[in-house]
mmCIF file of C-alpha atoms in Angstrom:
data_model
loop_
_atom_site.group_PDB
_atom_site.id
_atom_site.type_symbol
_atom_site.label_atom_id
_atom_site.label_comp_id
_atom_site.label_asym_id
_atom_site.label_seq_id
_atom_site.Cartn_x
_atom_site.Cartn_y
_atom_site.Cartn_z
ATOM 1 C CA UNK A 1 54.006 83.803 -207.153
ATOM 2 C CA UNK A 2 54.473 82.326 -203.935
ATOM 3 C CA UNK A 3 52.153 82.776 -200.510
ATOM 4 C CA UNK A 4 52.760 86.117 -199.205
ATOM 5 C CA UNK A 5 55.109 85.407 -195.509
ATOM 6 C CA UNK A 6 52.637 85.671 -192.041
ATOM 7 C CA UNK A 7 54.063 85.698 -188.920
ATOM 8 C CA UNK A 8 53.417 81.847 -187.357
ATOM 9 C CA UNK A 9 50.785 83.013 -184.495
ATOM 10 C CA UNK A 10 48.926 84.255 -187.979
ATOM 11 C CA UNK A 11 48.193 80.113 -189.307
ATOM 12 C CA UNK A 12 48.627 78.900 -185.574
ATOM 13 C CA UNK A 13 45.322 80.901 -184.548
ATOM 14 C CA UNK A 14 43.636 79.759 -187.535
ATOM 15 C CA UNK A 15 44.605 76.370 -187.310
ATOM 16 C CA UNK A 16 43.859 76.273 -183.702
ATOM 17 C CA UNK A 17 39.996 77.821 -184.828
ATOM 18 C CA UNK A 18 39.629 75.425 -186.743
ATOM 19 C CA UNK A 19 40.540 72.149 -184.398
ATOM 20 C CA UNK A 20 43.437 71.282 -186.536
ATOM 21 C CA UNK A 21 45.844 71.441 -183.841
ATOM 22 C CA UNK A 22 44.089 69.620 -180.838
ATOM 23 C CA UNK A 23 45.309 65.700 -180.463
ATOM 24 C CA UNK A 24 42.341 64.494 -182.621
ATOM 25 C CA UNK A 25 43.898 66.189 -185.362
ATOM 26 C CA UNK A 26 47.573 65.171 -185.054
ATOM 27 C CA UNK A 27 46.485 61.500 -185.027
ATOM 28 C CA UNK A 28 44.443 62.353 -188.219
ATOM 29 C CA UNK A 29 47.532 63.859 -190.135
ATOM 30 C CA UNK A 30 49.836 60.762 -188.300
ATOM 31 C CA UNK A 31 47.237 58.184 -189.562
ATOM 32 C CA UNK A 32 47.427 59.544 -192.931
ATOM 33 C CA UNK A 33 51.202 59.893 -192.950
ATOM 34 C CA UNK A 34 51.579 56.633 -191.965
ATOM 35 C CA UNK A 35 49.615 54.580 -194.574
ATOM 36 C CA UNK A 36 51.572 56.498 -197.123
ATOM 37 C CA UNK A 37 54.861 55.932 -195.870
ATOM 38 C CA UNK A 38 54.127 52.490 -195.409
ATOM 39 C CA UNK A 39 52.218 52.237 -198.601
ATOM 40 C CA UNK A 40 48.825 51.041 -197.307
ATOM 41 C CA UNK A 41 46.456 49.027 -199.466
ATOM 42 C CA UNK A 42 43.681 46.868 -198.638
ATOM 43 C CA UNK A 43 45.503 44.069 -199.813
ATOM 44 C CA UNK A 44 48.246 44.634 -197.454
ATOM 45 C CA UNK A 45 45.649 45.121 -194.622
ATOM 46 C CA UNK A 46 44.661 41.412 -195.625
ATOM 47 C CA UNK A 47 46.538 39.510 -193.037
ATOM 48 C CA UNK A 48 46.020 41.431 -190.123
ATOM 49 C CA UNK A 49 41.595 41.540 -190.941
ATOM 50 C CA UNK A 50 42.143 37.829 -190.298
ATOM 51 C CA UNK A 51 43.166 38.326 -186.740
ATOM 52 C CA UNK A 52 41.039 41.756 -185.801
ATOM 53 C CA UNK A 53 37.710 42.086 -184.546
ATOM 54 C CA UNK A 54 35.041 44.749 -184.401
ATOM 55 C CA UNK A 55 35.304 47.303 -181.391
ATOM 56 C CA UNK A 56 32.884 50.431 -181.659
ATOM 57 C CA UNK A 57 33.072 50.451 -184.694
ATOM 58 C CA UNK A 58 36.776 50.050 -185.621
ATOM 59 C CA UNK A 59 38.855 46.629 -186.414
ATOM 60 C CA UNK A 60 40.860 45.464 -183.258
ATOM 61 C CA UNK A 61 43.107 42.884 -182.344
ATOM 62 C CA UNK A 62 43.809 41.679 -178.772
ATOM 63 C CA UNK A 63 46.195 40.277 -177.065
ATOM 64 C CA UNK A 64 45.363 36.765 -177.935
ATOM 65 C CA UNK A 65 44.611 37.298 -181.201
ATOM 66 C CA UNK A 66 48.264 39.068 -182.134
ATOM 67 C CA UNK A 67 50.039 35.257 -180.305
ATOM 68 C CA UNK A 68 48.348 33.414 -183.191
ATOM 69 C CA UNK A 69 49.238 36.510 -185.613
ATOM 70 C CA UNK A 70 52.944 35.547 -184.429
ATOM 71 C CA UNK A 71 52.371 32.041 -184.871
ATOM 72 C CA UNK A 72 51.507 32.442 -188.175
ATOM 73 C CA UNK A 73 55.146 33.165 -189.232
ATOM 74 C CA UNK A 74 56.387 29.996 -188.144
ATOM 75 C CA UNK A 75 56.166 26.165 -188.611
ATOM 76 C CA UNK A 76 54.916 24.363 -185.285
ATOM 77 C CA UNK A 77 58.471 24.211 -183.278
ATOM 78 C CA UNK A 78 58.950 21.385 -180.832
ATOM 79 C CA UNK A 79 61.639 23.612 -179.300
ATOM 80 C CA UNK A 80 61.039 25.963 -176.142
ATOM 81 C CA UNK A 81 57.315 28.416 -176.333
ATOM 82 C CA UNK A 82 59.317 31.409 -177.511
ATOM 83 C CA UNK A 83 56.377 33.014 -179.553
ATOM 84 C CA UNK A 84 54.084 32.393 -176.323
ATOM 85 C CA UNK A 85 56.932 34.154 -173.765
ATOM 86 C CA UNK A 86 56.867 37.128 -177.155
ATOM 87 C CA UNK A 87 54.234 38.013 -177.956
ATOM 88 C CA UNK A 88 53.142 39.584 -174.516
ATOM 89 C CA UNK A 89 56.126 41.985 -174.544
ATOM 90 C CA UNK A 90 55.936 42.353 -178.491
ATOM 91 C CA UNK A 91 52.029 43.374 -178.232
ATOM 92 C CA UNK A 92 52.430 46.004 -174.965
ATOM 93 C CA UNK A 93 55.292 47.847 -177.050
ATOM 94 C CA UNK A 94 52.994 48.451 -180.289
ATOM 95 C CA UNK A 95 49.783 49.172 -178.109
ATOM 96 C CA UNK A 96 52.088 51.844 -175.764
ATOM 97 C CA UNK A 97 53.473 53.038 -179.257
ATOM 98 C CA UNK A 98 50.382 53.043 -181.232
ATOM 99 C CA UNK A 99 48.754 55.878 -178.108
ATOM 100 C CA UNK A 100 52.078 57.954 -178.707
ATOM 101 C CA UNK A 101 52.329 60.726 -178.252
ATOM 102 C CA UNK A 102 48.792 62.518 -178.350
ATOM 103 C CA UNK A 103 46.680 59.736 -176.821
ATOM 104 C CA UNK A 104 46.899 58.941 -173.234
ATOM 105 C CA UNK A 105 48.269 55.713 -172.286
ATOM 106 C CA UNK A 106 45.981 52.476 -171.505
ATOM 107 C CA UNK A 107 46.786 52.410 -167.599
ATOM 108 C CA UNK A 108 45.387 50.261 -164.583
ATOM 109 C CA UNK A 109 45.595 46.691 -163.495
ATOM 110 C CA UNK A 110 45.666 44.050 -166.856
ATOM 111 C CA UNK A 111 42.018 42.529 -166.099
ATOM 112 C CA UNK A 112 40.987 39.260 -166.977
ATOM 113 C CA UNK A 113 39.314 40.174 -169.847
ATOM 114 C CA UNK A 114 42.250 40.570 -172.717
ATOM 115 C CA UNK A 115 40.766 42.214 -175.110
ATOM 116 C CA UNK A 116 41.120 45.231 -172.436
ATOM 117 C CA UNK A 117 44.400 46.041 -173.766
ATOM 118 C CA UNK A 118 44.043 45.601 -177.574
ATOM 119 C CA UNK A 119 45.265 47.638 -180.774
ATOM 120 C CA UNK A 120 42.922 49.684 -183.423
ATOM 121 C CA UNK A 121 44.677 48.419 -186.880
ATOM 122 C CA UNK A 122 44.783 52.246 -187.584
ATOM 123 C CA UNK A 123 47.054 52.672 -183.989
ATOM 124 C CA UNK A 124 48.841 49.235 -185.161
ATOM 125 C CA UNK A 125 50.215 50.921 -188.672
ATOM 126 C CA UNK A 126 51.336 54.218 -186.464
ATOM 127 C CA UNK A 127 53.099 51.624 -184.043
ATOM 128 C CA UNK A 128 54.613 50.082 -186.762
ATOM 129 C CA UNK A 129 56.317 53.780 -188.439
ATOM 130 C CA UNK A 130 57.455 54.457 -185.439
ATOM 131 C CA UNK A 131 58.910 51.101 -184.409
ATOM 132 C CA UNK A 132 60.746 50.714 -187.820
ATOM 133 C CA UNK A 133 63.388 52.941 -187.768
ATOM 134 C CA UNK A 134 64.043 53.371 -191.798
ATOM 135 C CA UNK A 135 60.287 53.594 -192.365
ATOM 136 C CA UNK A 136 59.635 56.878 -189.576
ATOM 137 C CA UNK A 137 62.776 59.102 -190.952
ATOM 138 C CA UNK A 138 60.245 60.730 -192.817
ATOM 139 C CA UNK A 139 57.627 61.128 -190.371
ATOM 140 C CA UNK A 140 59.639 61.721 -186.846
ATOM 141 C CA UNK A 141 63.149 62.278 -187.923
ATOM 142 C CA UNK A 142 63.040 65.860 -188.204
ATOM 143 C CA UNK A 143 63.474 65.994 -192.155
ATOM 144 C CA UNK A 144 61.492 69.932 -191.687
ATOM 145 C CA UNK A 145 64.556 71.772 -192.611
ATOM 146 C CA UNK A 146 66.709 74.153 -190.128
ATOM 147 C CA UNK A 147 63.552 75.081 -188.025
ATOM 148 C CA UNK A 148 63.039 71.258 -185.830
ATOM 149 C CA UNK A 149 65.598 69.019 -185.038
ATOM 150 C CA UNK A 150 66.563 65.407 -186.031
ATOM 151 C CA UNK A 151 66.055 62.774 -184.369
ATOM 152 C CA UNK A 152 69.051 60.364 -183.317
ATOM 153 C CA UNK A 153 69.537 56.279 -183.012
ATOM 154 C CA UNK A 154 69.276 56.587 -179.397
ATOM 155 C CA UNK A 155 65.960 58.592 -179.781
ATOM 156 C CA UNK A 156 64.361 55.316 -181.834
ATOM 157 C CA UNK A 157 65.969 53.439 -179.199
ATOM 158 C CA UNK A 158 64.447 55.269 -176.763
ATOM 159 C CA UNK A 159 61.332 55.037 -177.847
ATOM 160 C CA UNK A 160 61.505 51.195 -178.469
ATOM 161 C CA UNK A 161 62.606 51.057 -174.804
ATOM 162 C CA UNK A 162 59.684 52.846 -173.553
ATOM 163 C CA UNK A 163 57.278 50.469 -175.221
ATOM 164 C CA UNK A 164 58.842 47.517 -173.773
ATOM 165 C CA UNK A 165 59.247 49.005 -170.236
ATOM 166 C CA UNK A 166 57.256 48.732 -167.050
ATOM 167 C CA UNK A 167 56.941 52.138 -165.045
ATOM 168 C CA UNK A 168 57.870 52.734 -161.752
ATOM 169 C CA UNK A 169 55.535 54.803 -158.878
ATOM 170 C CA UNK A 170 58.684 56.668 -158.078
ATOM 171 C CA UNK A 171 62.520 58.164 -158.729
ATOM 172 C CA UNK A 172 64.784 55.148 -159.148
ATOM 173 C CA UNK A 173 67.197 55.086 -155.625
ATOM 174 C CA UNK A 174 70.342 57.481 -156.068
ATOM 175 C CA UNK A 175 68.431 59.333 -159.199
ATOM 176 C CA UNK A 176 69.929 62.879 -159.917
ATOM 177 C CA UNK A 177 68.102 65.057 -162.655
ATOM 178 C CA UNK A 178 71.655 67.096 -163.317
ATOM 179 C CA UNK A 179 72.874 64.073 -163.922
ATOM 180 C CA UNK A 180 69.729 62.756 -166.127
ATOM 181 C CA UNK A 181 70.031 66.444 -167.656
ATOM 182 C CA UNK A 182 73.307 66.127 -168.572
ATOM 183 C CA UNK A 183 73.609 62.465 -170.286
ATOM 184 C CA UNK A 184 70.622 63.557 -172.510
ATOM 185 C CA UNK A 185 72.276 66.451 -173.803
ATOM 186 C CA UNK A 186 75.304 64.133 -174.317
ATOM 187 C CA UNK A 187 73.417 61.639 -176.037
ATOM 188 C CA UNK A 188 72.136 63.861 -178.341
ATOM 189 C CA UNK A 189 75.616 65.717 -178.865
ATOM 190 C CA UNK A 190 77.146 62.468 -180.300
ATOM 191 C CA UNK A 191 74.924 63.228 -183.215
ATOM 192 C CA UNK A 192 74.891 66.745 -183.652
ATOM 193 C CA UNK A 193 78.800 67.020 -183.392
ATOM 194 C CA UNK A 194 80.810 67.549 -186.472
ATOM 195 C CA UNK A 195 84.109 65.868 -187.562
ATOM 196 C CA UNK A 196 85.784 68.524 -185.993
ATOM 197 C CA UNK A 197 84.050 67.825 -182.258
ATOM 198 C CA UNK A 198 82.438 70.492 -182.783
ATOM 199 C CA UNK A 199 78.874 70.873 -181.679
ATOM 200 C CA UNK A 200 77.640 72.826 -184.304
ATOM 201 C CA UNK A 201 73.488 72.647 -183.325
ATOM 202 C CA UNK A 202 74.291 72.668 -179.263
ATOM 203 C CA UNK A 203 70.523 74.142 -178.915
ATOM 204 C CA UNK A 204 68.764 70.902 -180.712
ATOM 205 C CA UNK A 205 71.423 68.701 -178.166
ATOM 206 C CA UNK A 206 69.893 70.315 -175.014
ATOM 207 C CA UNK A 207 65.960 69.943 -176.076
ATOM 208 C CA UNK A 208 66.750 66.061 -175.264
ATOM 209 C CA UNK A 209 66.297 67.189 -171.758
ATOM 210 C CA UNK A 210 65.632 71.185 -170.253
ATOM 211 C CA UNK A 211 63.805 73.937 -168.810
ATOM 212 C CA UNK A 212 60.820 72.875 -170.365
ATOM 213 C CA UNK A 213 60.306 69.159 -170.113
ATOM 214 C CA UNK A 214 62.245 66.032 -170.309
ATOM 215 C CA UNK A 215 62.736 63.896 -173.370
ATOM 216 C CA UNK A 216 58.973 62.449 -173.602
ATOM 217 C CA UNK A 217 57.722 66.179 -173.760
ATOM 218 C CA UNK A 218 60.354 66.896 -176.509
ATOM 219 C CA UNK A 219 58.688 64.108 -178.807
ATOM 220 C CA UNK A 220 55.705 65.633 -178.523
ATOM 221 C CA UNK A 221 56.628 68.733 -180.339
ATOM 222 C CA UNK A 222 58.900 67.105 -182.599
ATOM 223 C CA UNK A 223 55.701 64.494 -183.592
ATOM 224 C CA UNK A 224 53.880 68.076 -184.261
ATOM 225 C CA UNK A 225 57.008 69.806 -186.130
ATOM 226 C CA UNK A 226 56.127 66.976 -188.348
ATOM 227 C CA UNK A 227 52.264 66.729 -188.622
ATOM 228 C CA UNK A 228 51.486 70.493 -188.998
ATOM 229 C CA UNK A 229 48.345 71.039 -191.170
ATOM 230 C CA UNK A 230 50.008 72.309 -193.653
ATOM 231 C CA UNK A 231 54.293 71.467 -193.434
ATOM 232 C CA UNK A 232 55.115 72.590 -197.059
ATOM 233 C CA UNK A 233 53.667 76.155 -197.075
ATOM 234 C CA UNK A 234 54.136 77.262 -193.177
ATOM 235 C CA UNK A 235 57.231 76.967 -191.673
ATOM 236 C CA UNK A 236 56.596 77.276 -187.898
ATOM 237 C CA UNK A 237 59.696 77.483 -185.639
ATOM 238 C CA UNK A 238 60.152 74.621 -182.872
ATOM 239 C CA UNK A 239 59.831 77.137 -179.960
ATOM 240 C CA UNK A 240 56.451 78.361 -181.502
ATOM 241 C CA UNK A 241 55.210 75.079 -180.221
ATOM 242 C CA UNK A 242 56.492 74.885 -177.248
ATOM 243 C CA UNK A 243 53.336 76.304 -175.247
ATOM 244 C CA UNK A 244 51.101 74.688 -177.697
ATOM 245 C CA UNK A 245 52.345 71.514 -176.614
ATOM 246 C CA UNK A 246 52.164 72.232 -172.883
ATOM 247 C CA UNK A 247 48.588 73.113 -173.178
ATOM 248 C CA UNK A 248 47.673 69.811 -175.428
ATOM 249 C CA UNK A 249 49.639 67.741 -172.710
ATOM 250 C CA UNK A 250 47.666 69.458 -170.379
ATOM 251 C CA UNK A 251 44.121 69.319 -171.387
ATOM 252 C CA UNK A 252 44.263 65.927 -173.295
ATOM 253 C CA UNK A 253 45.375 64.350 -170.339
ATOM 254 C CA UNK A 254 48.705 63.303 -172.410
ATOM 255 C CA UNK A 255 51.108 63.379 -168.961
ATOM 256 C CA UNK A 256 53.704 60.446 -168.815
ATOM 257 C CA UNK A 257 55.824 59.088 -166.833
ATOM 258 C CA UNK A 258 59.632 60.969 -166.863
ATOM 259 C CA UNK A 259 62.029 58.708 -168.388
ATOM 260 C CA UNK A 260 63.848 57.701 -165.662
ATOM 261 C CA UNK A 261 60.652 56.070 -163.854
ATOM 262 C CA UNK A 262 60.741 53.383 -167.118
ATOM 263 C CA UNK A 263 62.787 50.005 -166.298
ATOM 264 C CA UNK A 264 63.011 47.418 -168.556
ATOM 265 C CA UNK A 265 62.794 43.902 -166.809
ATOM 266 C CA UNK A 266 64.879 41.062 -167.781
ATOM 267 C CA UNK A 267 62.609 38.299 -168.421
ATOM 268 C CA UNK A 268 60.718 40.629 -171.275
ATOM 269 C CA UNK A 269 64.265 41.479 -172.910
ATOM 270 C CA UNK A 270 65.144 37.508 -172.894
ATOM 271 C CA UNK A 271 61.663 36.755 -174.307
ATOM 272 C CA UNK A 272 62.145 39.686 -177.409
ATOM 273 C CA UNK A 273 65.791 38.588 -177.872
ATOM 274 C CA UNK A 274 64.702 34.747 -178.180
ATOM 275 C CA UNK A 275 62.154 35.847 -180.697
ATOM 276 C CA UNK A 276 64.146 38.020 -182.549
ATOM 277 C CA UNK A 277 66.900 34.959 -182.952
ATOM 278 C CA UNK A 278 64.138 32.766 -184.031
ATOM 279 C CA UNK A 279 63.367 35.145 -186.749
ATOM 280 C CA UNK A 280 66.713 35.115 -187.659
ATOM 281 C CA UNK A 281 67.258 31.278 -187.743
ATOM 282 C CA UNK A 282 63.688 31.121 -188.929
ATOM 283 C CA UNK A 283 63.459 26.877 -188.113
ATOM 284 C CA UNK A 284 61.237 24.874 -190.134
ATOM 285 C CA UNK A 285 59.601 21.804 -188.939
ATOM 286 C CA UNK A 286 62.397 19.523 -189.911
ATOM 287 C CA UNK A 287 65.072 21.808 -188.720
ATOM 288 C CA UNK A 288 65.946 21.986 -184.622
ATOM 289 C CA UNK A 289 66.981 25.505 -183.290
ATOM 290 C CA UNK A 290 70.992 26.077 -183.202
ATOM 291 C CA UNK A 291 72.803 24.078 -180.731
ATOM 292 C CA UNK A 292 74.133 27.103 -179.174
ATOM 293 C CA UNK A 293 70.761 29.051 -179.547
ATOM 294 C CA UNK A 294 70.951 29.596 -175.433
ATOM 295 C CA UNK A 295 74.061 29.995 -175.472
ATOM 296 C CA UNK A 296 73.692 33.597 -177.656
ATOM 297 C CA UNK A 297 70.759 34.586 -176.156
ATOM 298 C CA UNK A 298 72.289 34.593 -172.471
ATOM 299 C CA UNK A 299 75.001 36.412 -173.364
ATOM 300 C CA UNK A 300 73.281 39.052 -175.035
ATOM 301 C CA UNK A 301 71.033 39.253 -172.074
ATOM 302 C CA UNK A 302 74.134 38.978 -170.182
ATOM 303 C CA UNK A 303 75.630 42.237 -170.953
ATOM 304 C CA UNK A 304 72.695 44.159 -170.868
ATOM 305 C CA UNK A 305 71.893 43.037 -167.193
ATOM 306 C CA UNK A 306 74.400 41.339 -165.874
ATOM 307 C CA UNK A 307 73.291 40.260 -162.682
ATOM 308 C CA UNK A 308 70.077 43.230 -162.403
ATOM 309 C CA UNK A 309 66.659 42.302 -163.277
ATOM 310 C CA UNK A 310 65.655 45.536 -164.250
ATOM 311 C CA UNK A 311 67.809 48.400 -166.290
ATOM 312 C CA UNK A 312 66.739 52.239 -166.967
ATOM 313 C CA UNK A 313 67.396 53.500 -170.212
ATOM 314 C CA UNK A 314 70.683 54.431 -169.597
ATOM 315 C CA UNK A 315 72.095 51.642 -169.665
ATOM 316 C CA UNK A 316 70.118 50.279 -172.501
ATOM 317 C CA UNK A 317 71.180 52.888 -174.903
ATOM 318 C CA UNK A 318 74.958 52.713 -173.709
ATOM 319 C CA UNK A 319 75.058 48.938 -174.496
ATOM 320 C CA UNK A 320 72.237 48.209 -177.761
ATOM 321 C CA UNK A 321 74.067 51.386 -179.158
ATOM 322 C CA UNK A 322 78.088 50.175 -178.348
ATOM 323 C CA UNK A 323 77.692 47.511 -180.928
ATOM 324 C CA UNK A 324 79.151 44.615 -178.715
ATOM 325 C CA UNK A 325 75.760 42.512 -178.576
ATOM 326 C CA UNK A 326 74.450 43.185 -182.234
ATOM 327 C CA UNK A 327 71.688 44.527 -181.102
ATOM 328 C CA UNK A 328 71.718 47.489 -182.695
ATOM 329 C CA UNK A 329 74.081 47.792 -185.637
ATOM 330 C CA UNK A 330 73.001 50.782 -187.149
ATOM 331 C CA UNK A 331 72.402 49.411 -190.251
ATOM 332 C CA UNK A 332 69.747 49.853 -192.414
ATOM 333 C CA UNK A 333 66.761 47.275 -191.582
ATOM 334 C CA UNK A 334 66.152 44.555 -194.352
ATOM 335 C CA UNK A 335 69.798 45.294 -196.157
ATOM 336 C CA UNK A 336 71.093 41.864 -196.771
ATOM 337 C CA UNK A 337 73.237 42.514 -199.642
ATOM 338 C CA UNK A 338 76.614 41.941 -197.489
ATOM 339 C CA UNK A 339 76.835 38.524 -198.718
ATOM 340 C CA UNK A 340 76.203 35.432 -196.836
ATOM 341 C CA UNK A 341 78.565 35.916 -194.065
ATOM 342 C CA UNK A 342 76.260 38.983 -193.217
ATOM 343 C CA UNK A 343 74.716 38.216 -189.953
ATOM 344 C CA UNK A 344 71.974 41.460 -189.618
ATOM 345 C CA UNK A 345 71.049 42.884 -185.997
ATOM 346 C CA UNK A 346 68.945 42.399 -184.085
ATOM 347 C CA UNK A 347 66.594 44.950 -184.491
ATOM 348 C CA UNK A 348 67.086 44.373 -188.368
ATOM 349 C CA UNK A 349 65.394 41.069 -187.646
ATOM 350 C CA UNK A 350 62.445 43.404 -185.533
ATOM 351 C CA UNK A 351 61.870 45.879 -188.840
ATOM 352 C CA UNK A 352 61.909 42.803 -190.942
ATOM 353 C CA UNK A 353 59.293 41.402 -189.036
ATOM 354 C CA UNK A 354 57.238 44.493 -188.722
ATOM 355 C CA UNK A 355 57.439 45.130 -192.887
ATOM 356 C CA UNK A 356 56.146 41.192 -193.018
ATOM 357 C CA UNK A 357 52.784 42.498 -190.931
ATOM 358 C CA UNK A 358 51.663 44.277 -193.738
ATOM 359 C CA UNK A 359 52.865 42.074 -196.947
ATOM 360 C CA UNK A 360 50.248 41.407 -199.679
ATOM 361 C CA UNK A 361 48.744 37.702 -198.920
ATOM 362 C CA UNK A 362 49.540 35.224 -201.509
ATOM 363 C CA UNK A 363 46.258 33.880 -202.706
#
């Protein structure tokens, strides 16, 4: 015999008595989730214990410590420092995704000291989940049935982007939130709309962007659609959370920045695309890099920015998501099985790197 039905303000209350709702928890429930979807031994952990150090308590890794991490995957090059210009960029995206969403961000000047800025290894295995795109579909992309929503490509882009953005103080010049409004309820449409054009879930298109908060606010409840207490048993609606996740934002001090404040600067793209071709070409100590190596690098960078040094997310998702750079194919990550004329995307080469964090050490 099944539980008996409650009304969800019933379990909410009771959850909420007993502190299973407040941020501390969610993290709890997102750590857990994530070593299980990711399949989480101590033997896996192996690689990264070299590189992490002891921080109240908990195993770290800085700054420094995640360049020689990177360096580890490759054979000395004699070519240009591309791990060096990396691994700056790569390390600020996981530490901004490992805090997301319920812990606050790690704000202020960079100080001297660069173990400042640094990543717990449990916050490094939630980066990871949500930076690998086939790895988070269970956690984030909305897999709780006709009560949340799911989560599109240019959400995971979206998030990526946010990681490896800096944020403006203010509105970009000529910003217009109807317009913002609008493209994120479009973006969102070109998932939710059937063969027929129809948009057959138009109220999951609009929570992109509405009444009640922008995009960033919307992951928040979607993170807690999927990291209820108990998921299987309680199905709470998506608008049941809607004040609960105002009032966590709130008091945990979990405000960010509205998405079009986030630009992503040139020279950090250039530096991620170089790295993510040198994972692809993967040079050994005999081998040079590709004579044209530059050559596909610029003109990726190329059509992103053209002649800008800085690009919102707009444009971002219109270009990684057109498939004219290979950026972002849309294919699943690590799927080589095309042949050998396969070339994989970019951010193929990014998951493939992020599953090779956490492989078992060869004794």
């Amino acid at each position: 015999m099944g539980i008996m039905w409650q009304p969800p303000e019933t379990y909410l209350s009771k959850w909420a008595a007993e502190k299973k709702l407040s941020a501390e928890g969610f993290v709890s429930r997102f750590d857990e989730t994530a070593r299980n979807d990711l399949h989480i031994t101590p033997e896996k952990l192996a690689r990264i214990d070299q590189y992490c150090t002891v921080r109240d308590g908990k195993p770290v890794i800085s700054e420094a410590s995640f360049e020689r991490l990177l360096n580890s995957f490759f054979l000395e090059l004699t070519g240009p420092p591309i791990v060096k210009r990396a691994a700056p960029v790569l390390f600020r995206m996981l530490v901004y995704l490992s805090r997301y969403p319920f812990m606050p961000e790690q704000t202020g000047q960079k100080p001297e000291d660069d173990t400042y800025y640094h990543l717990t290894r449990s916050g490094l295995v939630r980066a990871v989940l949500i930076a690998h795109n086939d790895r988070a579909r269970r956690t984030i992309a909305g897999y709780g049935g006709g009560h949340t929503r799911s989560r599109t490509a240019s959400d995971h882009r979206r998030l990526l982007f946010q990681g490896l953005a800096v944020q403006r103080e203010s509105d970009p010049p000529g910003y217009d939130e109807n317009v913002w409004r609008t493209d994120a309820a479009e973006r969102a449409r070109k998932y939710y709309e059937s063969i027929s054009g129809e948009v057959y879930c138009p109220d999951n298109a609009l929570t992109n962007r509405d009444e009640m908060g922008d995009e960033l606010f919307h992951d928040v409840v979607d993170f807690m659609c999927q990291l209820l207490p108990d998921w299987a048993d309680h199905t709470v609606r998506r608008q049941d959370l809607l004040g609960l996740a105002e009032s966590l934002i709130q008091e945990e001090g979990l405000q960010r920045a509205p998405l079009q404040r986030y630009e992503l600067r040139r020279a950090d793209f250039e530096a991620l695309v170089e790295l993510l071709l040198l994972i692809y070409e993967s040079p050994d100590e005999e081998e040079r890099l590709s004579a044209d190596f530059t050559e596909r690098r610029d003109k990726i960078v190329e059509e992103f920015f053209g002649q800008n040094e800085g690009i919102d997310f707009k444009r971002f998702d219109e270009v990684s998501g057109s498939g004219r750079t290979g950026f972002d194919t849309g294919s699943a990550g690590g799927n080589f099985a095309e042949g050998d004329d396969y070339e994989p995307s970019l951010l193929e080469m990014l998951y493939w790197f992020l599953d090779e964090l956490f492989k078992e050490t060869e004794e």
